Each structure stands twice: as C-alpha cells, then as structure tokens.
PDB file of C-alpha atoms in Angstrom:
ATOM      1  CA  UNK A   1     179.025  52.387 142.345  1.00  0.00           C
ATOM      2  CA  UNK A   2     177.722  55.627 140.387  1.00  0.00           C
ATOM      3  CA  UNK A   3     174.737  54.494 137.978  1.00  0.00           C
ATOM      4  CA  UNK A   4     172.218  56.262 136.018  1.00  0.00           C
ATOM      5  CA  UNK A   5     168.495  55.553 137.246  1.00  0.00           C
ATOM      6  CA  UNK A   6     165.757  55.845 134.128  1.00  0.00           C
ATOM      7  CA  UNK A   7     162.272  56.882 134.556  1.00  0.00           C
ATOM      8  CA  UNK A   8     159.926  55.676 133.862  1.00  0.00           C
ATOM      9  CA  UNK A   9     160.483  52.337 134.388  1.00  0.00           C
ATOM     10  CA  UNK A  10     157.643  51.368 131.690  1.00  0.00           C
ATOM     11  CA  UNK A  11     156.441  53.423 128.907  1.00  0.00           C
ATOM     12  CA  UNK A  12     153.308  52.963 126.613  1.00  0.00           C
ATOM     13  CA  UNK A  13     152.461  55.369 123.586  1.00  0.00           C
ATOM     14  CA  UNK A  14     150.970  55.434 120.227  1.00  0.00           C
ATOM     15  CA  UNK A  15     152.512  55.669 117.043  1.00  0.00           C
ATOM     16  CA  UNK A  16     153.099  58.974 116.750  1.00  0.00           C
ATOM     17  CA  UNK A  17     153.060  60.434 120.272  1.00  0.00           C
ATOM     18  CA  UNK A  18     156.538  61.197 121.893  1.00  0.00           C
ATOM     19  CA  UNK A  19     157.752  59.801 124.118  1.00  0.00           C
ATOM     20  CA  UNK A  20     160.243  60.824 127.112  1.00  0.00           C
ATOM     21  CA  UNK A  21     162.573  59.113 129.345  1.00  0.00           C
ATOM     22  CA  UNK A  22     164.799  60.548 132.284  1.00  0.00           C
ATOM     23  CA  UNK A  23     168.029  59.531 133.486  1.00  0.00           C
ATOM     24  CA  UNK A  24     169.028  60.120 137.065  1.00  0.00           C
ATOM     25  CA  UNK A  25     172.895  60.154 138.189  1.00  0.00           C
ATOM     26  CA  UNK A  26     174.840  60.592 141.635  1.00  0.00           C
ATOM     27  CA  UNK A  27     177.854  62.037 140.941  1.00  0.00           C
ATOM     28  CA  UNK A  28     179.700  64.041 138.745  1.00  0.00           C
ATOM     29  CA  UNK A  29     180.059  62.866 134.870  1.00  0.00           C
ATOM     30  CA  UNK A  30     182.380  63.381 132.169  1.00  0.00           C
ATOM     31  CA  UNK A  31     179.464  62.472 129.745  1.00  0.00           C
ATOM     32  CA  UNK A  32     176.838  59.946 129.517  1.00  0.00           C
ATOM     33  CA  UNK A  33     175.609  58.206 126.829  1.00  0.00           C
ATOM     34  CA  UNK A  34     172.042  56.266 125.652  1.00  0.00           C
ATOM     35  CA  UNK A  35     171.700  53.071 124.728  1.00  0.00           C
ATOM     36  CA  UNK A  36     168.874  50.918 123.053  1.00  0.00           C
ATOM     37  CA  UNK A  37     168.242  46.909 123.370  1.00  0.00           C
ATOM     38  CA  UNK A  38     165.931  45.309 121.582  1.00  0.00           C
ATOM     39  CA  UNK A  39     164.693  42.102 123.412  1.00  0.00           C
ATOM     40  CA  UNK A  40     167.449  39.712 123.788  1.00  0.00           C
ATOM     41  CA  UNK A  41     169.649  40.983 121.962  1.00  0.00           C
ATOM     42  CA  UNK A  42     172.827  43.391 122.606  1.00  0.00           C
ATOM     43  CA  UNK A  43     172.896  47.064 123.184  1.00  0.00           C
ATOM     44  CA  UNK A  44     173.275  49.684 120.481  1.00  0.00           C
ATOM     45  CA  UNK A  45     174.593  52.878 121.000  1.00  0.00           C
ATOM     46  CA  UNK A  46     172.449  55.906 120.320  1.00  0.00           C
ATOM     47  CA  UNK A  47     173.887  59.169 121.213  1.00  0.00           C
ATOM     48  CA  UNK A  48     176.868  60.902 124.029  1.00  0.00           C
ATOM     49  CA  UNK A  49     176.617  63.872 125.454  1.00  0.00           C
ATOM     50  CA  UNK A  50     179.341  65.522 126.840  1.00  0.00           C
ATOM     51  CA  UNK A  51     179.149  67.304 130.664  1.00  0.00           C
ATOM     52  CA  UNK A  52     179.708  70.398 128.869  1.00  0.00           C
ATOM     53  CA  UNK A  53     177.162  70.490 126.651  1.00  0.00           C
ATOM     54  CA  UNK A  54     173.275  70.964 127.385  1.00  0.00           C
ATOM     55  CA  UNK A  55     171.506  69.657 124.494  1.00  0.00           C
ATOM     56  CA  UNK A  56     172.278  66.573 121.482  1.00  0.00           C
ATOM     57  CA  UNK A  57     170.448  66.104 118.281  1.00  0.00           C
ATOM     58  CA  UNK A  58     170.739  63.226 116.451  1.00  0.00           C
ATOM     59  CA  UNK A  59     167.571  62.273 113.629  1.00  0.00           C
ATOM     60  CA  UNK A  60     164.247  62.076 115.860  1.00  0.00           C
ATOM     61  CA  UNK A  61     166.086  61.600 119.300  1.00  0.00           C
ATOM     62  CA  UNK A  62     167.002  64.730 121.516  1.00  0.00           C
ATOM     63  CA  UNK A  63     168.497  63.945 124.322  1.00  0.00           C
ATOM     64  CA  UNK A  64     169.202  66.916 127.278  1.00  0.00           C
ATOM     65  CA  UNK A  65     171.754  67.452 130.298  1.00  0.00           C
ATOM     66  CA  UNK A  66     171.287  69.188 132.986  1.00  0.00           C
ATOM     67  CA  UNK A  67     174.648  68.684 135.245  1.00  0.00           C
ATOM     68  CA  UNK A  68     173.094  70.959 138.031  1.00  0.00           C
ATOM     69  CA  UNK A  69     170.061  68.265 138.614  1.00  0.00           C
ATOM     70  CA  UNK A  70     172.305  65.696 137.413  1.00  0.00           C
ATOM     71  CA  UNK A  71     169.931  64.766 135.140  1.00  0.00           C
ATOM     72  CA  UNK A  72     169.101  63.663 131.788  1.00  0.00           C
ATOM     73  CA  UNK A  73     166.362  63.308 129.011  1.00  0.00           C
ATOM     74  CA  UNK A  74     165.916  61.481 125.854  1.00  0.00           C
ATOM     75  CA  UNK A  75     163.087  62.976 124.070  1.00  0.00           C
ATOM     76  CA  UNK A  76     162.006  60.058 121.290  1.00  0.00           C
ATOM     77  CA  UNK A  77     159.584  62.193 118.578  1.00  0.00           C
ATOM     78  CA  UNK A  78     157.024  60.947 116.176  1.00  0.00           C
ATOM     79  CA  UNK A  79     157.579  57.262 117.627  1.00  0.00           C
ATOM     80  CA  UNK A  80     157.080  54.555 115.731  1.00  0.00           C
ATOM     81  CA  UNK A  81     156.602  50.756 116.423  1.00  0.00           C
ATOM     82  CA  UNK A  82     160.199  49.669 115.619  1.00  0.00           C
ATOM     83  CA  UNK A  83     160.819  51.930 118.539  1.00  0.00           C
ATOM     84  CA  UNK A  84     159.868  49.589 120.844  1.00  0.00           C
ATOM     85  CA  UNK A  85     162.593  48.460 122.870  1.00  0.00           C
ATOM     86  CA  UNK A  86     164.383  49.238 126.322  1.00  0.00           C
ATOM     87  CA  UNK A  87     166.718  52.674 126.850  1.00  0.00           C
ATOM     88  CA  UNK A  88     169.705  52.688 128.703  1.00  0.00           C
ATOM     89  CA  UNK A  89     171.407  55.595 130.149  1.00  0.00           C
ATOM     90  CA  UNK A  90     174.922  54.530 130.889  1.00  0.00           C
ATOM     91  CA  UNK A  91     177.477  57.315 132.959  1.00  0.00           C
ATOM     92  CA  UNK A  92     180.982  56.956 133.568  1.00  0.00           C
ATOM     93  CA  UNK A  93     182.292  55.012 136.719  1.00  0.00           C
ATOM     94  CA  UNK A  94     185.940  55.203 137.861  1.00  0.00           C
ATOM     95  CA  UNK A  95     187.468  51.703 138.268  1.00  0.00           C
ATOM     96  CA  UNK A  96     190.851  50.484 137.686  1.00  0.00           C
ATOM     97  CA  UNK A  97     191.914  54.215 136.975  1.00  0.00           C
ATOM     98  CA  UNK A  98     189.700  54.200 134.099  1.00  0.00           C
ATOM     99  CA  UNK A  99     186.025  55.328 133.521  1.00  0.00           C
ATOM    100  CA  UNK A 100     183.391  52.700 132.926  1.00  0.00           C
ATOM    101  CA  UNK A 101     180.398  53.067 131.594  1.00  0.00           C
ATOM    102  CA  UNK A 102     177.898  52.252 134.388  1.00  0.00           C
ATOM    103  CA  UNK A 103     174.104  51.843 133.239  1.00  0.00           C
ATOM    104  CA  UNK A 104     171.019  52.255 135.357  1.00  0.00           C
ATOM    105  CA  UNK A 105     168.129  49.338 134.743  1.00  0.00           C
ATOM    106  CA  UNK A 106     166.130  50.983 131.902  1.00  0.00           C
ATOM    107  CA  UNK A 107     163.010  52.231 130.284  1.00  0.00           C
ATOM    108  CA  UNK A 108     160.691  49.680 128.828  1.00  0.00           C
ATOM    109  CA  UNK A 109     158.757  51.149 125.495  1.00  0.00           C
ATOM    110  CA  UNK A 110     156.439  49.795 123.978  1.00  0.00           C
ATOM    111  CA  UNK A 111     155.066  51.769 120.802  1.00  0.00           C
ATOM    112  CA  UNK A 112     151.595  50.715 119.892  1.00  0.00           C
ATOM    113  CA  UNK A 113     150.832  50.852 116.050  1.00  0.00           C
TER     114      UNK A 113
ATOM    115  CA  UNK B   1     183.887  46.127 110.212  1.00  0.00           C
ATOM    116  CA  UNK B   2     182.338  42.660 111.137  1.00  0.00           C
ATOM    117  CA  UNK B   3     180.879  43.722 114.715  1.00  0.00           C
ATOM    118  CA  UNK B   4     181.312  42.256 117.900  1.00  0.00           C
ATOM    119  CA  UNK B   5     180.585  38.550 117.496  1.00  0.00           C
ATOM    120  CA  UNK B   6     180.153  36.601 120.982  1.00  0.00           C
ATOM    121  CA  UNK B   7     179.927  32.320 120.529  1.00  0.00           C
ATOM    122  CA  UNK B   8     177.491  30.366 121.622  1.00  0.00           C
ATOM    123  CA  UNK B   9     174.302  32.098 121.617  1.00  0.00           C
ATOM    124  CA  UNK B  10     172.784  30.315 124.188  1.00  0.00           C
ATOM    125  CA  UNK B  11     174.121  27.625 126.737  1.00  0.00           C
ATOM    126  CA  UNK B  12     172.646  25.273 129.034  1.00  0.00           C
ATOM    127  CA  UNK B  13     174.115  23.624 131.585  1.00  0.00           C
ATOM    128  CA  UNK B  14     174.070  21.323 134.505  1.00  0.00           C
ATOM    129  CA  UNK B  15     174.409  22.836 137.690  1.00  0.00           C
ATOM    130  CA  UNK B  16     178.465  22.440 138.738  1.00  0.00           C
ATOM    131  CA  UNK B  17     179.578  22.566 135.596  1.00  0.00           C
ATOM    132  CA  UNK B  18     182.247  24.451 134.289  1.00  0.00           C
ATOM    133  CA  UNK B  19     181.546  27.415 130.985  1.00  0.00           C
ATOM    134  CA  UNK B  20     183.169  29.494 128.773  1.00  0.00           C
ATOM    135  CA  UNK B  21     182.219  31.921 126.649  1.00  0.00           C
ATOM    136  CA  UNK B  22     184.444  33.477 123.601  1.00  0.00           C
ATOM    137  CA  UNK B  23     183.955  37.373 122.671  1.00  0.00           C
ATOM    138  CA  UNK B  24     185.415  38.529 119.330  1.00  0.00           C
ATOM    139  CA  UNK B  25     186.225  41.964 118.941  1.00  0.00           C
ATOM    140  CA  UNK B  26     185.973  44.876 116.219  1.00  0.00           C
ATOM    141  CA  UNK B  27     189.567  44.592 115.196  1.00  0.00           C
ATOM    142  CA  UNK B  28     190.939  47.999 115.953  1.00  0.00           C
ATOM    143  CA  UNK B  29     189.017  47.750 119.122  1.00  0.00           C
ATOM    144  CA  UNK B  30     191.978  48.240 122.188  1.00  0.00           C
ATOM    145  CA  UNK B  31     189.341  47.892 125.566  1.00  0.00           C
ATOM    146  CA  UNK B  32     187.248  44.699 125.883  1.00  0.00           C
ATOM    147  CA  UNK B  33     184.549  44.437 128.545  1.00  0.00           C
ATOM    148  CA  UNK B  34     182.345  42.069 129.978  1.00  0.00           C
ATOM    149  CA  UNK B  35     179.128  43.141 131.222  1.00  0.00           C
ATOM    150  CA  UNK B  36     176.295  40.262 132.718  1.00  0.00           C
ATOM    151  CA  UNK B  37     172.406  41.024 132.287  1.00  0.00           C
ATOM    152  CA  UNK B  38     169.256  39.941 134.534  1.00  0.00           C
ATOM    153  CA  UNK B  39     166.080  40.305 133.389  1.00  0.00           C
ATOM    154  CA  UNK B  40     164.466  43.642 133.709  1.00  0.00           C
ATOM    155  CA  UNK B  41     167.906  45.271 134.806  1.00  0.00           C
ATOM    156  CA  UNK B  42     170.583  46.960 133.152  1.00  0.00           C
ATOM    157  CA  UNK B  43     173.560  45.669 132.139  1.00  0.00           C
ATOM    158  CA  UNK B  44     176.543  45.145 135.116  1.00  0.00           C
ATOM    159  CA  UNK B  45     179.633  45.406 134.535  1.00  0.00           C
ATOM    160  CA  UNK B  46     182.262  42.274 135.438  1.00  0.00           C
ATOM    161  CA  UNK B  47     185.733  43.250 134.255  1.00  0.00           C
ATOM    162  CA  UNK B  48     187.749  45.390 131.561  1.00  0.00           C
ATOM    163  CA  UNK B  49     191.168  45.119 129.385  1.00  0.00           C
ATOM    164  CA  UNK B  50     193.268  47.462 127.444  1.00  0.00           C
ATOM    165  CA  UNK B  51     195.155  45.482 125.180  1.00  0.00           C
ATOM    166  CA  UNK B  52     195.708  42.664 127.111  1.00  0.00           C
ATOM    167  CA  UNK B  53     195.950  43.804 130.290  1.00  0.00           C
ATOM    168  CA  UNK B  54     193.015  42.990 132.731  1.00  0.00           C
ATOM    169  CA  UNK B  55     193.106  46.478 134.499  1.00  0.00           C
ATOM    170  CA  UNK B  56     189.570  45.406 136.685  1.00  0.00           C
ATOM    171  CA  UNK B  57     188.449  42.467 138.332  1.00  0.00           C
ATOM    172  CA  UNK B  58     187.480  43.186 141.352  1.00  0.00           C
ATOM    173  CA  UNK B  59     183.545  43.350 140.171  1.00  0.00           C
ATOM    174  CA  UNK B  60     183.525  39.965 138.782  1.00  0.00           C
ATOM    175  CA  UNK B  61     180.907  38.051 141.228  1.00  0.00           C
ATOM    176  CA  UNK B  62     182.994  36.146 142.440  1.00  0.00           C
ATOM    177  CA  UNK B  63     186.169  33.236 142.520  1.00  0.00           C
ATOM    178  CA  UNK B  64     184.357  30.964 140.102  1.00  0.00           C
ATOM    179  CA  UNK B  65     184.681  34.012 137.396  1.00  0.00           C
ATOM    180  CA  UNK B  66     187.326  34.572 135.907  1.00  0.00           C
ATOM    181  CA  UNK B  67     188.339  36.333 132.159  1.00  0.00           C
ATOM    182  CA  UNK B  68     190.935  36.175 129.748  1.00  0.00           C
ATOM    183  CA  UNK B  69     192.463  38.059 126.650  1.00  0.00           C
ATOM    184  CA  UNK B  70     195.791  36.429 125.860  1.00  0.00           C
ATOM    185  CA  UNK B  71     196.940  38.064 122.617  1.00  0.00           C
ATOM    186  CA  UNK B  72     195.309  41.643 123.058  1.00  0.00           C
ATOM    187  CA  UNK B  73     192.971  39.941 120.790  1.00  0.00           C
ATOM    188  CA  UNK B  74     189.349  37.724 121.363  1.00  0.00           C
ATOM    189  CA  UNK B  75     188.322  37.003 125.069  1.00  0.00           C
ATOM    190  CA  UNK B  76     187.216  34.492 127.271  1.00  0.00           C
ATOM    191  CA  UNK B  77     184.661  34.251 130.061  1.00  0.00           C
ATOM    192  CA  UNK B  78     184.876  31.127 132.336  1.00  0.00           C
ATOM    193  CA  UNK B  79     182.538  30.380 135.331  1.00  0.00           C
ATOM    194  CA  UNK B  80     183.777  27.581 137.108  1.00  0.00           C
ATOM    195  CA  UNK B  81     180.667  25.294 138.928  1.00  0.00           C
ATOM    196  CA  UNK B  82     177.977  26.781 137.398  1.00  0.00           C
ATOM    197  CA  UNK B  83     174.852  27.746 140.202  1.00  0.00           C
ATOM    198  CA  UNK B  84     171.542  28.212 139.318  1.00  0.00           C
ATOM    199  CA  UNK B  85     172.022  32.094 140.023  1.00  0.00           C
ATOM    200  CA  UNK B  86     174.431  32.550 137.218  1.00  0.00           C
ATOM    201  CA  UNK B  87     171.756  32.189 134.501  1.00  0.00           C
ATOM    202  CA  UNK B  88     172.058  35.588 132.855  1.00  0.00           C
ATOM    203  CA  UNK B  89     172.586  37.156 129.595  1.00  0.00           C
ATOM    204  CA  UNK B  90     176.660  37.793 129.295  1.00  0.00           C
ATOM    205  CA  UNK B  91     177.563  40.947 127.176  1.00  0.00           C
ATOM    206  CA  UNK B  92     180.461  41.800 125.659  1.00  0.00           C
ATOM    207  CA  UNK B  93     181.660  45.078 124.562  1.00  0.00           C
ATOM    208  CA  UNK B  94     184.282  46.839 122.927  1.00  0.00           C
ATOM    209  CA  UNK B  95     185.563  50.198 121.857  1.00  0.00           C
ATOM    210  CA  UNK B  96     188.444  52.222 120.496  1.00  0.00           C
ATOM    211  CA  UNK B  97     189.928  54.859 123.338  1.00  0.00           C
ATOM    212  CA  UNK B  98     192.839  56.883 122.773  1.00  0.00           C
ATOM    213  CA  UNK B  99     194.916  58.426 125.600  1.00  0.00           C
ATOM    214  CA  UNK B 100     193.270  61.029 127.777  1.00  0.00           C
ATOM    215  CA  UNK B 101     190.096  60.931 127.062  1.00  0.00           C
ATOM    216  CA  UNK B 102     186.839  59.731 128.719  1.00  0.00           C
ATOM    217  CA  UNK B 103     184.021  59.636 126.098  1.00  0.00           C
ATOM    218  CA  UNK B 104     183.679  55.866 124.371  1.00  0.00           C
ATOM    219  CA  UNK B 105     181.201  54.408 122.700  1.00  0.00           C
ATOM    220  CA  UNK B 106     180.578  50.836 123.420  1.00  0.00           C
ATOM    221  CA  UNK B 107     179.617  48.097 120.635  1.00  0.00           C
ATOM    222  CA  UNK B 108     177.927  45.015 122.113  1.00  0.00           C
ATOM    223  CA  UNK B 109     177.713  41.883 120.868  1.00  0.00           C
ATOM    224  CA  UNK B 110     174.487  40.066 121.151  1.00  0.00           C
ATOM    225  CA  UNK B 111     175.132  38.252 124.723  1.00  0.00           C
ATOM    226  CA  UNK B 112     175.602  34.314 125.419  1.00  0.00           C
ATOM    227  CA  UNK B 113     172.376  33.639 127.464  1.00  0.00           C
ATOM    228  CA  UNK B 114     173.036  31.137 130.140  1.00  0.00           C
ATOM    229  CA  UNK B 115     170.685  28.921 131.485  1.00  0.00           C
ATOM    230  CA  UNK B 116     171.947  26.531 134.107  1.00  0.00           C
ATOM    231  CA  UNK B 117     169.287  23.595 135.143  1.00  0.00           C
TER     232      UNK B 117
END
C-alpha cells in the first residue's frame, strides 16, 4: 500500500534551532497531511496540503510539496521543548473506493532546552 | 465538541482471551477508523465505516479481528484469542467527509494499549 516515508528517522536540536523533517511518497496524492504524537498518546492533526498547492503556513510550522519529487517538508522554526514529540506524514490510500490516510513510521524529535 | 474518547486505556490480558475495545466518536463525525500502533512505527490502518457501513476490512490482520458500528454511532474492536503479537496501541479516528471530496482531517483518540501476557 502507498505510505509516506519520514526522514530522518531521529532528530535532536536545541531550543531554538529548526528543525526539518521530509516525507517521502510513491504515488500520486490528492493531499497529504502532518500529524504529531506525543508519547503514548493519540495523534493530532497539524496541517493538509493540497496536491495543488506548493507551500502551507500555519504559526511556526511550514510545511512544502513538491509533487514532481513526490516529496514533502515540515519545516518546525524557533523549536521549543514542548516540541518534542514524533511527526507523521500521512497520504491518501485508495481502499474500499475511498481514500485513506496512510502514514509512514515517523520522525522522532527531541528538543533539548 | 467532547473529542474522540476510546475506553479502556490500557488492557491486559491472558494469552487466548477474547477483547474489545469501544471508540466514541465526535458526534457529527460520519467515517470511523481503526488504526493499530507498534512501537517506533506509524500508525496502520485496520478498517473504515461511513455511517454504519463497514466499507474495508480486508486490512484487518486477520479472522480473530473483527469491528463493529451498529447505530452509525460508537464502535467496537474485538480480537478474538488474544496472541502475544497483538500487544499494540489501537487508535481510533474519526472525521467529517462530505461527498466528493478527498481531503479529511482525522481526530484520534488516545489509543487502548494492549498488553497480552
């Protein structure tokens, strides 16, 4: 099945430093979407981007798409330490005539104070 | 709005037994999924409904799984003799999606992590 692939796989800044994380996908998307999980706990839903659009805002997160790499980037600025948690990138998966969300295994950051 | 709310929290169980977990959610909400969670992967996903209908199964693991959502409403996640392999974090998820289009948002609830001994 279609999933997103993160890289890094592990990710460790300082306050204050950026930090970036890529997303990998096979095939074509309708959009894809980023995700955050704190440890044990569910996922939260951070931003979707669309297949036709090329770059998302949202407070200190950017996140890029680059359909042509079939790629993605989610661009974390002035990080802090509740930042620390794992990223998601979840595309859409046809199944049952419907798209599913589909994620890849994640970016673990940790955000040193 | 209340947020997805997914009973128990944690479970352990004996190895053979039989589980079920309950998934509550966001009212409006008309697509349910199940997703299951190892450690240091992502989350996979087990099965869908719209409404009530269960429009995919065929990615739940395997006969011992199996998922319900009578009303439209709450679901349930059974997994008949429990093996030491099913210890996992179970995620639920719901969202609102309207005809024709492809871009949802998902709302989790905070898992049921199972532990079986």
């Amino acid at each position: 099945s279609q999933q997103g692939e993160e890289d890094p796989q592990a990710l460790s800044i300082q306050e204050g430093e950026n930090a970036t994380m890529n997303c990998s996908y096979k095939t074509s998307i309708n959009n894809l979407q980023w995700y955050r999980q704190n440890s044990g706990r569910g996922l939260v839903h951070l931003i979707l981007i669309r297949s036709n659009e090329r770059e998302k805002h949202s407070g200190r997160l950017r996140v890029t798409l680059d359909t042509s790499k079939k790629s993605s980037s989610l661009l974390i600025t002035a990080s802090r330490a509740a930042d620390t948690a794992s990223y998601f990138c979840a595309t859409d998966a046809v199944s049952g005539g419907s798209y599913i969300p589909t994620f890849g295994r994640g970016t673990s950051l940790i955000v040193h104070p | 709005d209340t947020g997805v709310s997914q009973d128990p929290r944690h479970k352990i169980t004996k190895r053979g037994q039989n589980v079920t977990f309950r998934c509550d959610p966001i009212s409006e909400h008309n697509r349910l999924y199940w997703y299951r969670q190892t450690l240091g992967q992502g989350p996979e996903f087990l099965t869908y409904f719209q409404n009530e209908a269960q429009l995919e199964k065929s990615r739940l693991l395997s006969d011992r799984f199996s998922a319900e959502r009578p009303k439209g409403s709450f679901s349930t996640l059974e997994i008949q003799r429990t093996e030491q392999g099913d210890s996992a974090m179970y995620l639920c998820a719901s969202s609102r999606v309207s005809t024709g289009t492809t871009n949802e948002k998902l709302f989790f609830g905070s898992g049921t992590q199972l532990s079986v001994l």
